[in-house]
């Protein structure tokens, strides 16, 4: 059908969630004009101008809501347990193709915007170019280019290391020149073999140089922190999002520090807890246990993983109760967690204490705010881009309804997702027990 100026799409469903925190609307409707939302509300109040041509999409029994926003992805990854060190040895061409496969799986699952947290070299810039040229399909992308690391630090293998405030500024400018939408920093070590997860990486003056430079150009910053001192340093530097936000002391002990959490709240920084990436490792071991059993050593790893998840969920619950801005970012396809499965992270934020509706907001409107794209997407409001999903059931009652995505619209266009079987094939199933 030709896209003439007077052509509208009208979507109706049993209920509508606006993603902006408004009440659930029974018998809701969205009117779409071109790529944008023209009107939203009860179906009885939403109609196209007289004389306009209207294409109708009726979804009886289903929920209309904003497309999901995943604040934390690794499109280069395979989610098959391989380490980042190993991933980084693959040619950029292979990583770009894998990223295209992941972008497609993620979009088909109902994710219409992502923020990429760590690809190698130019791979994600090239994928975005390809999507813009119609060669590949994928969600809207908020890109960092590459994460900024210290020498030997976490993800330094992806291509951007800096030493001292001068290089830190230069690296930030370079990434912005290349097209970075925000700056990702690794403020502690991580899984990278030559890094130290319990130690901070950059000095505060280096973090400040990056953050000030990014803010000067209107770009947000986000810092990977898997131990507490990294979070403290990042807050000192004015970082906008704390990723992982693991409360661990330099000796490895788990100590939740309320004063640090309070400071996160005071500064209005967002928190992306990344709970499921740990659970996905647990699931791999549990699958193996069911299949063939575990060695005593593996059983110890499994027990430690379960204890760690419990601690992380308890810390998450405390931050939620303190009113911190805790949002969904999957961290897939890192470790064993594959893109296309963002819902598992939202589910764990609900299991930690969020209501189902807050879980929905954490992966729609609130997530869009965290990424600074809430003027464009994340909610169903007139003037925003028409990034819409239709799901079976009511995710404001049961967050797992987000698994039942029936339709995806990106910028007003219905996405052809192929067969339900091919979409379902991207789901990683939990162990039976
Ligand atoms: Zn990550």
Tab-separated table of C-alpha atoms and ligand atoms in Angstrom:
chain	number	residue	atom	x	y	z
A	1	UNK	CA	0.000	0.000	0.000
A	2	UNK	CA	1.472	3.384	-0.951
A	3	UNK	CA	2.441	5.645	1.958
A	4	UNK	CA	0.545	8.746	0.989
A	5	UNK	CA	0.121	11.705	3.306
A	6	UNK	CA	-3.438	10.749	4.231
A	7	UNK	CA	-2.704	7.114	5.018
A	8	UNK	CA	-3.107	5.989	8.638
A	9	UNK	CA	-2.819	2.743	10.581
A	10	UNK	CA	-5.219	2.074	13.445
A	11	UNK	CA	-4.293	-0.562	16.034
A	12	UNK	CA	-6.870	-1.704	18.566
A	13	UNK	CA	-6.523	-4.188	21.434
A	14	UNK	CA	-8.235	-5.410	24.617
A	15	UNK	CA	-5.886	-3.215	26.652
A	16	UNK	CA	-3.101	-0.698	26.210
A	17	UNK	CA	-0.063	0.169	28.328
A	18	UNK	CA	1.429	3.569	27.466
A	19	UNK	CA	4.818	2.878	29.087
A	20	UNK	CA	4.770	6.385	30.586
A	21	UNK	CA	3.295	5.254	33.901
A	22	UNK	CA	-0.319	5.955	32.969
A	23	UNK	CA	-3.102	3.552	33.989
A	24	UNK	CA	-3.903	0.529	31.868
A	25	UNK	CA	-6.450	1.493	29.205
A	26	UNK	CA	-9.187	-1.038	28.442
A	27	UNK	CA	-10.091	-1.328	24.749
A	28	UNK	CA	-7.161	0.855	23.763
A	29	UNK	CA	-6.133	2.151	20.352
A	30	UNK	CA	-3.140	3.767	18.667
A	31	UNK	CA	-3.360	5.813	15.497
A	32	UNK	CA	-0.178	5.832	13.431
A	33	UNK	CA	0.668	8.346	10.724
A	34	UNK	CA	3.843	7.596	8.794
A	35	UNK	CA	6.516	6.659	11.325
A	36	UNK	CA	4.828	8.424	14.219
A	37	UNK	CA	2.021	8.076	16.717
A	38	UNK	CA	-0.830	10.487	15.972
A	39	UNK	CA	-3.180	9.574	18.834
A	40	UNK	CA	-3.487	7.117	21.758
A	41	UNK	CA	-6.374	6.336	24.101
A	42	UNK	CA	-9.601	4.383	24.538
A	43	UNK	CA	-10.667	3.132	21.091
A	44	UNK	CA	-13.870	5.194	21.279
A	45	UNK	CA	-11.789	8.410	21.289
A	46	UNK	CA	-9.187	7.564	18.632
A	47	UNK	CA	-9.962	8.001	14.932
A	48	UNK	CA	-8.321	9.223	11.738
A	49	UNK	CA	-9.317	12.539	10.157
A	50	UNK	CA	-12.382	12.407	7.889
A	51	UNK	CA	-11.555	11.196	4.396
A	52	UNK	CA	-8.222	9.619	5.345
A	53	UNK	CA	-7.498	6.043	4.327
A	54	UNK	CA	-7.121	3.767	7.338
A	55	UNK	CA	-5.544	0.349	7.527
A	56	UNK	CA	-6.947	-1.483	10.561
A	57	UNK	CA	-5.129	-3.946	12.806
A	58	UNK	CA	-7.452	-5.435	15.420
A	59	UNK	CA	-6.012	-7.501	18.243
A	60	UNK	CA	-8.891	-8.805	20.354
A	61	UNK	CA	-7.775	-10.163	23.743
A	62	UNK	CA	-4.266	-8.719	23.380
A	63	UNK	CA	-2.214	-5.890	24.874
A	64	UNK	CA	-0.757	-3.002	22.859
A	65	UNK	CA	2.365	-1.465	24.394
A	66	UNK	CA	5.646	0.226	23.497
A	67	UNK	CA	8.416	-1.914	22.011
A	68	UNK	CA	10.973	-3.008	24.574
A	69	UNK	CA	14.154	-1.020	25.212
A	70	UNK	CA	17.223	-3.054	26.216
A	71	UNK	CA	19.853	-0.786	27.819
A	72	UNK	CA	22.702	-3.267	27.680
A	73	UNK	CA	23.648	-5.501	24.766
A	74	UNK	CA	26.731	-7.148	23.278
A	75	UNK	CA	25.797	-7.807	19.670
A	76	UNK	CA	29.203	-9.292	18.820
A	77	UNK	CA	28.583	-12.127	21.284
A	78	UNK	CA	27.336	-15.679	20.795
A	79	UNK	CA	25.949	-16.366	24.264
A	80	UNK	CA	27.515	-19.824	24.131
A	81	UNK	CA	29.783	-19.397	27.147
A	82	UNK	CA	32.851	-18.176	25.304
A	83	UNK	CA	34.830	-15.404	26.949
A	84	UNK	CA	35.229	-11.869	25.684
A	85	UNK	CA	38.963	-12.557	25.285
A	86	UNK	CA	38.128	-15.353	22.822
A	87	UNK	CA	35.430	-13.307	21.094
A	88	UNK	CA	37.867	-10.483	20.435
A	89	UNK	CA	40.147	-12.776	18.404
A	90	UNK	CA	37.494	-13.242	15.700
A	91	UNK	CA	37.723	-11.148	12.510
A	92	UNK	CA	35.611	-7.997	12.451
A	93	UNK	CA	33.672	-9.307	9.452
A	94	UNK	CA	32.510	-12.372	11.405
A	95	UNK	CA	31.600	-10.224	14.409
A	96	UNK	CA	29.580	-7.876	12.195
A	97	UNK	CA	27.639	-10.785	10.696
A	98	UNK	CA	26.987	-12.253	14.150
A	99	UNK	CA	25.815	-8.810	15.276
A	100	UNK	CA	23.355	-8.729	12.373
A	101	UNK	CA	21.980	-12.111	13.419
A	102	UNK	CA	21.608	-10.899	17.014
A	103	UNK	CA	19.955	-7.617	16.006
A	104	UNK	CA	17.370	-9.527	14.034
A	105	UNK	CA	16.634	-11.983	16.873
A	106	UNK	CA	16.302	-9.110	19.305
A	107	UNK	CA	13.950	-7.078	17.096
A	108	UNK	CA	11.809	-10.143	16.390
A	109	UNK	CA	11.484	-10.745	20.156
A	110	UNK	CA	9.919	-7.299	20.566
A	111	UNK	CA	12.968	-5.153	21.376
A	112	UNK	CA	12.756	-1.987	19.271
A	113	UNK	CA	15.670	-0.063	20.840
A	114	UNK	CA	19.011	-1.217	22.213
A	115	UNK	CA	22.062	0.348	23.762
A	116	UNK	CA	25.210	-1.507	22.794
A	117	UNK	CA	27.779	-1.834	25.587
A	118	UNK	CA	30.820	-3.310	24.035
A	119	UNK	CA	31.598	-4.296	20.492
A	120	UNK	CA	34.975	-4.513	18.797
A	121	UNK	CA	36.356	-1.817	16.537
A	122	UNK	CA	33.795	-0.447	14.037
A	123	UNK	CA	31.561	-3.531	13.908
A	124	UNK	CA	28.391	-1.948	15.311
A	125	UNK	CA	28.803	1.303	13.381
A	126	UNK	CA	28.992	-0.833	10.230
A	127	UNK	CA	25.909	-2.832	11.226
A	128	UNK	CA	23.943	0.363	11.812
A	129	UNK	CA	25.034	1.615	8.377
A	130	UNK	CA	23.796	-1.678	6.906
A	131	UNK	CA	20.440	-1.409	8.689
A	132	UNK	CA	20.043	2.184	7.477
A	133	UNK	CA	20.747	0.969	3.938
A	134	UNK	CA	18.191	-1.839	4.213
A	135	UNK	CA	20.812	-4.597	3.990
A	136	UNK	CA	20.068	-5.869	7.509
A	137	UNK	CA	17.215	-5.514	10.005
A	138	UNK	CA	17.510	-4.428	13.614
A	139	UNK	CA	16.172	-2.192	16.352
A	140	UNK	CA	17.114	1.453	16.917
A	141	UNK	CA	20.681	1.520	18.142
A	142	UNK	CA	22.392	3.675	20.731
A	143	UNK	CA	26.085	2.979	20.198
A	144	UNK	CA	29.289	3.522	22.167
A	145	UNK	CA	31.627	2.575	19.347
A	146	UNK	CA	33.918	0.772	21.771
A	147	UNK	CA	34.151	0.732	25.553
A	148	UNK	CA	36.950	2.846	27.071
A	149	UNK	CA	39.335	0.737	29.188
A	150	UNK	CA	42.707	0.973	30.887
A	151	UNK	CA	45.699	-0.955	29.483
A	152	UNK	CA	44.967	-4.592	30.297
A	153	UNK	CA	41.572	-3.554	31.639
A	154	UNK	CA	38.164	-5.068	30.987
A	155	UNK	CA	37.314	-5.066	27.263
A	156	UNK	CA	40.492	-3.233	26.300
A	157	UNK	CA	40.746	-5.901	23.582
A	158	UNK	CA	37.882	-4.222	21.723
A	159	UNK	CA	40.142	-1.358	20.688
A	160	UNK	CA	40.018	1.692	22.991
A	161	UNK	CA	42.491	2.046	25.866
A	162	UNK	CA	43.547	5.303	27.500
A	163	UNK	CA	46.031	6.413	30.166
A	164	UNK	CA	45.734	9.724	31.983
A	165	UNK	CA	43.165	12.489	31.594
A	166	UNK	CA	44.632	13.732	28.298
A	167	UNK	CA	44.321	10.379	26.541
A	168	UNK	CA	40.959	9.818	28.201
A	169	UNK	CA	39.700	13.072	26.674
A	170	UNK	CA	41.252	12.245	23.312
A	171	UNK	CA	39.656	8.784	23.242
A	172	UNK	CA	36.265	10.247	24.106
A	173	UNK	CA	36.578	12.819	21.305
A	174	UNK	CA	37.672	10.112	18.874
A	175	UNK	CA	34.635	7.946	19.660
A	176	UNK	CA	32.276	10.899	19.312
A	177	UNK	CA	33.916	11.778	15.999
A	178	UNK	CA	33.276	8.212	14.796
A	179	UNK	CA	29.581	8.453	15.707
A	180	UNK	CA	29.284	7.306	19.329
A	181	UNK	CA	25.951	8.221	20.930
A	182	UNK	CA	27.228	7.703	24.485
A	183	UNK	CA	30.462	6.672	26.210
A	184	UNK	CA	30.859	3.279	27.886
A	185	UNK	CA	33.622	3.078	30.497
A	186	UNK	CA	34.964	0.035	32.348
A	187	UNK	CA	35.554	1.472	35.824
A	188	UNK	CA	36.669	-1.866	37.321
A	189	UNK	CA	38.112	-5.049	35.912
A	190	UNK	CA	35.785	-7.829	34.808
A	191	UNK	CA	35.968	-11.203	33.106
A	192	UNK	CA	38.897	-10.037	30.938
A	193	UNK	CA	41.845	-12.301	31.779
A	194	UNK	CA	44.353	-9.492	32.400
A	195	UNK	CA	41.950	-7.351	34.474
A	196	UNK	CA	41.204	-7.154	38.215
A	197	UNK	CA	37.452	-7.321	38.924
A	198	UNK	CA	37.788	-6.376	42.597
A	199	UNK	CA	39.859	-3.268	41.816
A	200	UNK	CA	38.981	0.038	40.232
A	201	UNK	CA	40.618	0.632	36.839
A	202	UNK	CA	40.691	4.349	35.953
A	203	UNK	CA	41.657	7.030	38.466
A	204	UNK	CA	38.934	9.525	39.309
A	205	UNK	CA	40.642	12.297	37.282
A	206	UNK	CA	40.561	10.044	34.212
A	207	UNK	CA	36.877	9.227	34.754
A	208	UNK	CA	36.166	12.922	35.192
A	209	UNK	CA	37.947	13.756	31.941
A	210	UNK	CA	35.812	11.211	30.040
A	211	UNK	CA	32.549	12.256	31.656
A	212	UNK	CA	33.136	16.003	31.282
A	213	UNK	CA	34.141	15.604	27.669
A	214	UNK	CA	31.094	13.437	26.901
A	215	UNK	CA	28.729	15.830	28.672
A	216	UNK	CA	30.244	18.788	26.832
A	217	UNK	CA	28.906	17.245	23.623
A	218	UNK	CA	25.575	16.219	25.151
A	219	UNK	CA	26.485	12.520	25.439
A	220	UNK	CA	25.672	10.304	28.413
A	221	UNK	CA	28.141	7.991	30.132
A	222	UNK	CA	27.781	4.530	31.665
A	223	UNK	CA	30.323	2.663	33.767
A	224	UNK	CA	30.850	-1.061	34.281
A	225	UNK	CA	31.347	-1.565	38.049
A	226	UNK	CA	31.672	-5.092	39.460
A	227	UNK	CA	33.107	-3.896	42.764
A	228	UNK	CA	32.070	-1.039	45.022
A	229	UNK	CA	35.082	1.249	44.674
A	230	UNK	CA	34.403	1.488	40.926
A	231	UNK	CA	30.895	2.732	41.680
A	232	UNK	CA	32.219	5.254	44.227
A	233	UNK	CA	34.782	6.581	41.709
A	234	UNK	CA	32.174	6.731	38.929
A	235	UNK	CA	29.803	8.722	41.132
A	236	UNK	CA	32.651	11.075	42.015
A	237	UNK	CA	33.112	11.657	38.275
A	238	UNK	CA	29.397	12.192	37.588
A	239	UNK	CA	28.746	9.072	35.501
A	240	UNK	CA	25.084	8.764	34.406
A	241	UNK	CA	24.558	5.005	34.716
A	242	UNK	CA	26.107	2.400	37.001
A	243	UNK	CA	26.216	-0.950	35.207
A	244	UNK	CA	26.197	-4.191	37.235
A	245	UNK	CA	26.508	-2.166	40.476
A	246	UNK	CA	27.972	-5.124	42.349
A	247	UNK	CA	28.583	-4.402	46.030
A	248	UNK	CA	31.886	-6.189	46.589
A	249	UNK	CA	34.858	-5.035	48.649
A	250	UNK	CA	38.483	-5.365	47.513
A	251	UNK	CA	38.805	-8.610	49.515
A	252	UNK	CA	35.859	-10.128	47.646
A	253	UNK	CA	33.372	-9.891	50.510
A	254	UNK	CA	29.762	-8.944	49.740
A	255	UNK	CA	28.864	-5.776	51.630
A	256	UNK	CA	25.849	-3.691	50.627
A	257	UNK	CA	26.776	-0.072	51.350
A	258	UNK	CA	23.610	2.000	51.849
A	259	UNK	CA	25.522	5.304	51.727
A	260	UNK	CA	26.790	4.461	48.232
A	261	UNK	CA	23.300	3.469	47.108
A	262	UNK	CA	21.935	6.695	48.590
A	263	UNK	CA	24.468	8.694	46.631
A	264	UNK	CA	23.380	6.954	43.418
A	265	UNK	CA	19.846	8.096	44.205
A	266	UNK	CA	20.909	11.631	45.109
A	267	UNK	CA	22.826	12.031	41.849
A	268	UNK	CA	19.973	10.526	39.833
A	269	UNK	CA	22.198	7.933	38.194
A	270	UNK	CA	20.497	4.894	36.681
A	271	UNK	CA	21.294	1.367	37.832
A	272	UNK	CA	21.455	-1.610	35.465
A	273	UNK	CA	21.853	-4.679	37.713
A	274	UNK	CA	22.338	-7.391	34.992
A	275	UNK	CA	20.990	-10.267	37.080
A	276	UNK	CA	20.111	-12.840	34.444
A	277	UNK	CA	23.575	-13.023	32.865
A	278	UNK	CA	24.624	-14.760	36.115
A	279	UNK	CA	21.531	-16.939	36.151
A	280	UNK	CA	22.157	-17.996	32.547
A	281	UNK	CA	25.481	-19.555	33.677
A	282	UNK	CA	23.587	-21.306	36.480
A	283	UNK	CA	21.100	-22.657	33.942
A	284	UNK	CA	23.871	-24.050	31.761
A	285	UNK	CA	25.239	-25.975	34.743
A	286	UNK	CA	21.763	-27.132	35.789
A	287	UNK	CA	21.084	-28.352	32.242
A	288	UNK	CA	24.336	-30.282	32.377
A	289	UNK	CA	23.432	-31.697	35.784
A	290	UNK	CA	20.118	-32.992	34.404
A	291	UNK	CA	21.810	-34.433	31.335
A	292	UNK	CA	24.970	-36.050	32.644
A	293	UNK	CA	25.620	-34.920	36.229
A	294	UNK	CA	28.302	-32.597	37.600
A	295	UNK	CA	31.768	-33.157	39.051
A	296	UNK	CA	32.167	-32.052	42.692
A	297	UNK	CA	34.036	-28.985	41.439
A	298	UNK	CA	31.239	-28.065	39.042
A	299	UNK	CA	28.681	-28.556	41.803
A	300	UNK	CA	30.677	-26.068	43.922
A	301	UNK	CA	30.572	-23.551	41.054
A	302	UNK	CA	26.836	-24.045	40.769
A	303	UNK	CA	26.297	-23.531	44.510
A	304	UNK	CA	28.463	-20.400	44.459
A	305	UNK	CA	26.502	-19.091	41.466
A	306	UNK	CA	23.195	-19.626	43.262
A	307	UNK	CA	24.458	-17.861	46.404
A	308	UNK	CA	25.744	-14.964	44.322
A	309	UNK	CA	22.415	-14.579	42.504
A	310	UNK	CA	20.618	-14.472	45.840
A	311	UNK	CA	22.932	-11.708	47.094
A	312	UNK	CA	22.573	-9.700	43.886
A	313	UNK	CA	18.765	-9.954	43.984
A	314	UNK	CA	18.730	-8.875	47.633
A	315	UNK	CA	20.916	-5.828	46.804
A	316	UNK	CA	18.625	-5.070	43.865
A	317	UNK	CA	15.578	-5.237	46.130
A	318	UNK	CA	17.166	-2.735	48.519
A	319	UNK	CA	17.943	-0.328	45.697
A	320	UNK	CA	14.398	-0.642	44.351
A	321	UNK	CA	13.010	0.059	47.820
A	322	UNK	CA	15.238	3.131	48.129
A	323	UNK	CA	13.583	4.433	44.968
A	324	UNK	CA	16.672	4.170	42.738
A	325	UNK	CA	16.131	4.220	39.001
A	326	UNK	CA	16.690	0.514	38.352
A	327	UNK	CA	16.185	-0.373	34.686
A	328	UNK	CA	16.405	-3.413	32.406
A	329	UNK	CA	19.568	-4.052	30.456
A	330	UNK	CA	20.172	-7.665	29.580
A	331	UNK	CA	23.967	-7.887	28.988
A	332	UNK	CA	23.196	-10.408	26.208
A	333	UNK	CA	24.894	-11.952	24.236
A	334	UNK	CA	27.601	-11.912	26.918
A	335	UNK	CA	28.561	-15.177	28.631
A	336	UNK	CA	25.726	-17.653	28.190
A	337	UNK	CA	22.912	-15.124	27.683
A	338	UNK	CA	21.671	-14.755	24.106
A	339	UNK	CA	20.019	-11.732	22.502
A	340	UNK	CA	16.314	-12.282	21.943
A	341	UNK	CA	15.856	-13.111	25.650
A	342	UNK	CA	15.682	-9.650	27.247
A	343	UNK	CA	12.510	-10.619	29.133
A	344	UNK	CA	14.504	-12.765	31.579
A	345	UNK	CA	16.198	-9.654	32.973
A	346	UNK	CA	12.902	-7.777	33.395
A	347	UNK	CA	11.492	-10.890	35.068
A	348	UNK	CA	14.330	-10.889	37.643
A	349	UNK	CA	13.763	-7.195	38.413
A	350	UNK	CA	10.164	-8.215	39.204
A	351	UNK	CA	11.323	-11.246	41.216
A	352	UNK	CA	13.560	-8.843	43.197
A	353	UNK	CA	10.654	-6.625	44.165
A	354	UNK	CA	9.223	-4.567	41.308
A	355	UNK	CA	5.527	-4.880	40.524
A	356	UNK	CA	4.862	-6.338	37.077
A	357	UNK	CA	3.912	-2.838	35.838
A	358	UNK	CA	7.182	-1.382	37.156
A	359	UNK	CA	8.958	-4.238	35.401
A	360	UNK	CA	7.233	-3.215	32.156
A	361	UNK	CA	8.248	0.436	32.664
A	362	UNK	CA	11.848	-0.652	33.382
A	363	UNK	CA	12.029	-2.109	29.874
A	364	UNK	CA	10.060	0.648	28.090
A	365	UNK	CA	9.602	4.268	29.194
A	366	UNK	CA	12.111	4.302	32.073
A	367	UNK	CA	14.721	2.548	29.963
A	368	UNK	CA	14.260	5.113	27.184
A	369	UNK	CA	14.799	7.906	29.739
A	370	UNK	CA	17.968	6.211	30.943
A	371	UNK	CA	19.295	6.276	27.386
A	372	UNK	CA	18.164	9.832	26.671
A	373	UNK	CA	15.933	8.677	23.804
A	374	UNK	CA	12.610	9.319	25.564
A	375	UNK	CA	11.868	12.218	23.227
A	376	UNK	CA	11.772	9.667	20.380
A	377	UNK	CA	10.573	6.319	21.727
A	378	UNK	CA	9.811	4.161	24.786
A	379	UNK	CA	6.197	5.233	25.328
A	380	UNK	CA	2.971	5.396	23.357
A	381	UNK	CA	2.388	9.142	23.157
A	382	UNK	CA	1.448	11.422	20.253
A	383	UNK	CA	4.525	12.640	18.375
A	384	UNK	CA	6.749	9.691	19.351
A	385	UNK	CA	7.967	7.150	16.844
A	386	UNK	CA	5.507	4.277	16.450
A	387	UNK	CA	7.616	1.516	18.062
A	388	UNK	CA	4.863	-0.814	19.214
A	389	UNK	CA	4.443	-4.441	20.219
A	390	UNK	CA	1.315	-6.530	20.604
A	391	UNK	CA	1.391	-9.262	23.239
A	392	UNK	CA	-0.924	-12.048	24.295
A	393	UNK	CA	-2.024	-11.640	27.910
A	394	UNK	CA	-1.370	-8.742	30.261
A	395	UNK	CA	2.268	-8.004	31.163
A	396	UNK	CA	1.096	-5.558	33.868
A	397	UNK	CA	-0.267	-8.644	35.683
A	398	UNK	CA	2.393	-11.140	34.677
A	399	UNK	CA	5.711	-9.940	33.272
A	400	UNK	CA	6.152	-13.295	31.497
A	401	UNK	CA	3.418	-12.255	29.069
A	402	UNK	CA	6.252	-10.340	27.355
A	403	UNK	CA	7.325	-13.689	25.916
A	404	UNK	CA	4.111	-13.794	23.868
A	405	UNK	CA	4.876	-11.092	21.336
A	406	UNK	CA	2.515	-11.407	18.355
A	407	UNK	CA	3.442	-8.337	16.333
A	408	UNK	CA	6.235	-5.780	16.221
A	409	UNK	CA	5.958	-2.337	14.599
A	410	UNK	CA	9.133	-0.299	14.180
A	411	UNK	CA	8.735	3.345	13.170
A	412	UNK	CA	5.175	2.561	12.083
A	413	UNK	CA	6.078	-0.386	9.869
A	414	UNK	CA	4.963	-3.914	10.687
A	415	UNK	CA	8.044	-6.121	10.996
A	416	UNK	CA	7.898	-9.378	9.036
A	417	UNK	CA	9.181	-11.820	11.670
A	418	UNK	CA	8.887	-15.029	9.666
A	419	UNK	CA	7.302	-18.061	11.299
A	420	UNK	CA	6.399	-18.281	15.015
A	421	UNK	CA	8.702	-21.329	15.162
A	422	UNK	CA	11.722	-19.361	13.973
A	423	UNK	CA	11.018	-16.638	16.551
A	424	UNK	CA	10.516	-19.231	19.315
A	425	UNK	CA	13.810	-20.915	18.372
A	426	UNK	CA	15.728	-17.927	19.796
A	427	UNK	CA	14.394	-18.519	23.296
A	428	UNK	CA	16.756	-20.088	25.839
A	429	UNK	CA	14.735	-22.434	27.997
A	430	UNK	CA	15.229	-22.781	31.772
A	431	UNK	CA	16.174	-26.159	33.262
A	432	UNK	CA	13.254	-28.424	34.166
A	433	UNK	CA	14.006	-28.654	37.903
B	1	LIG	ZN1	28.044	-6.040	29.455
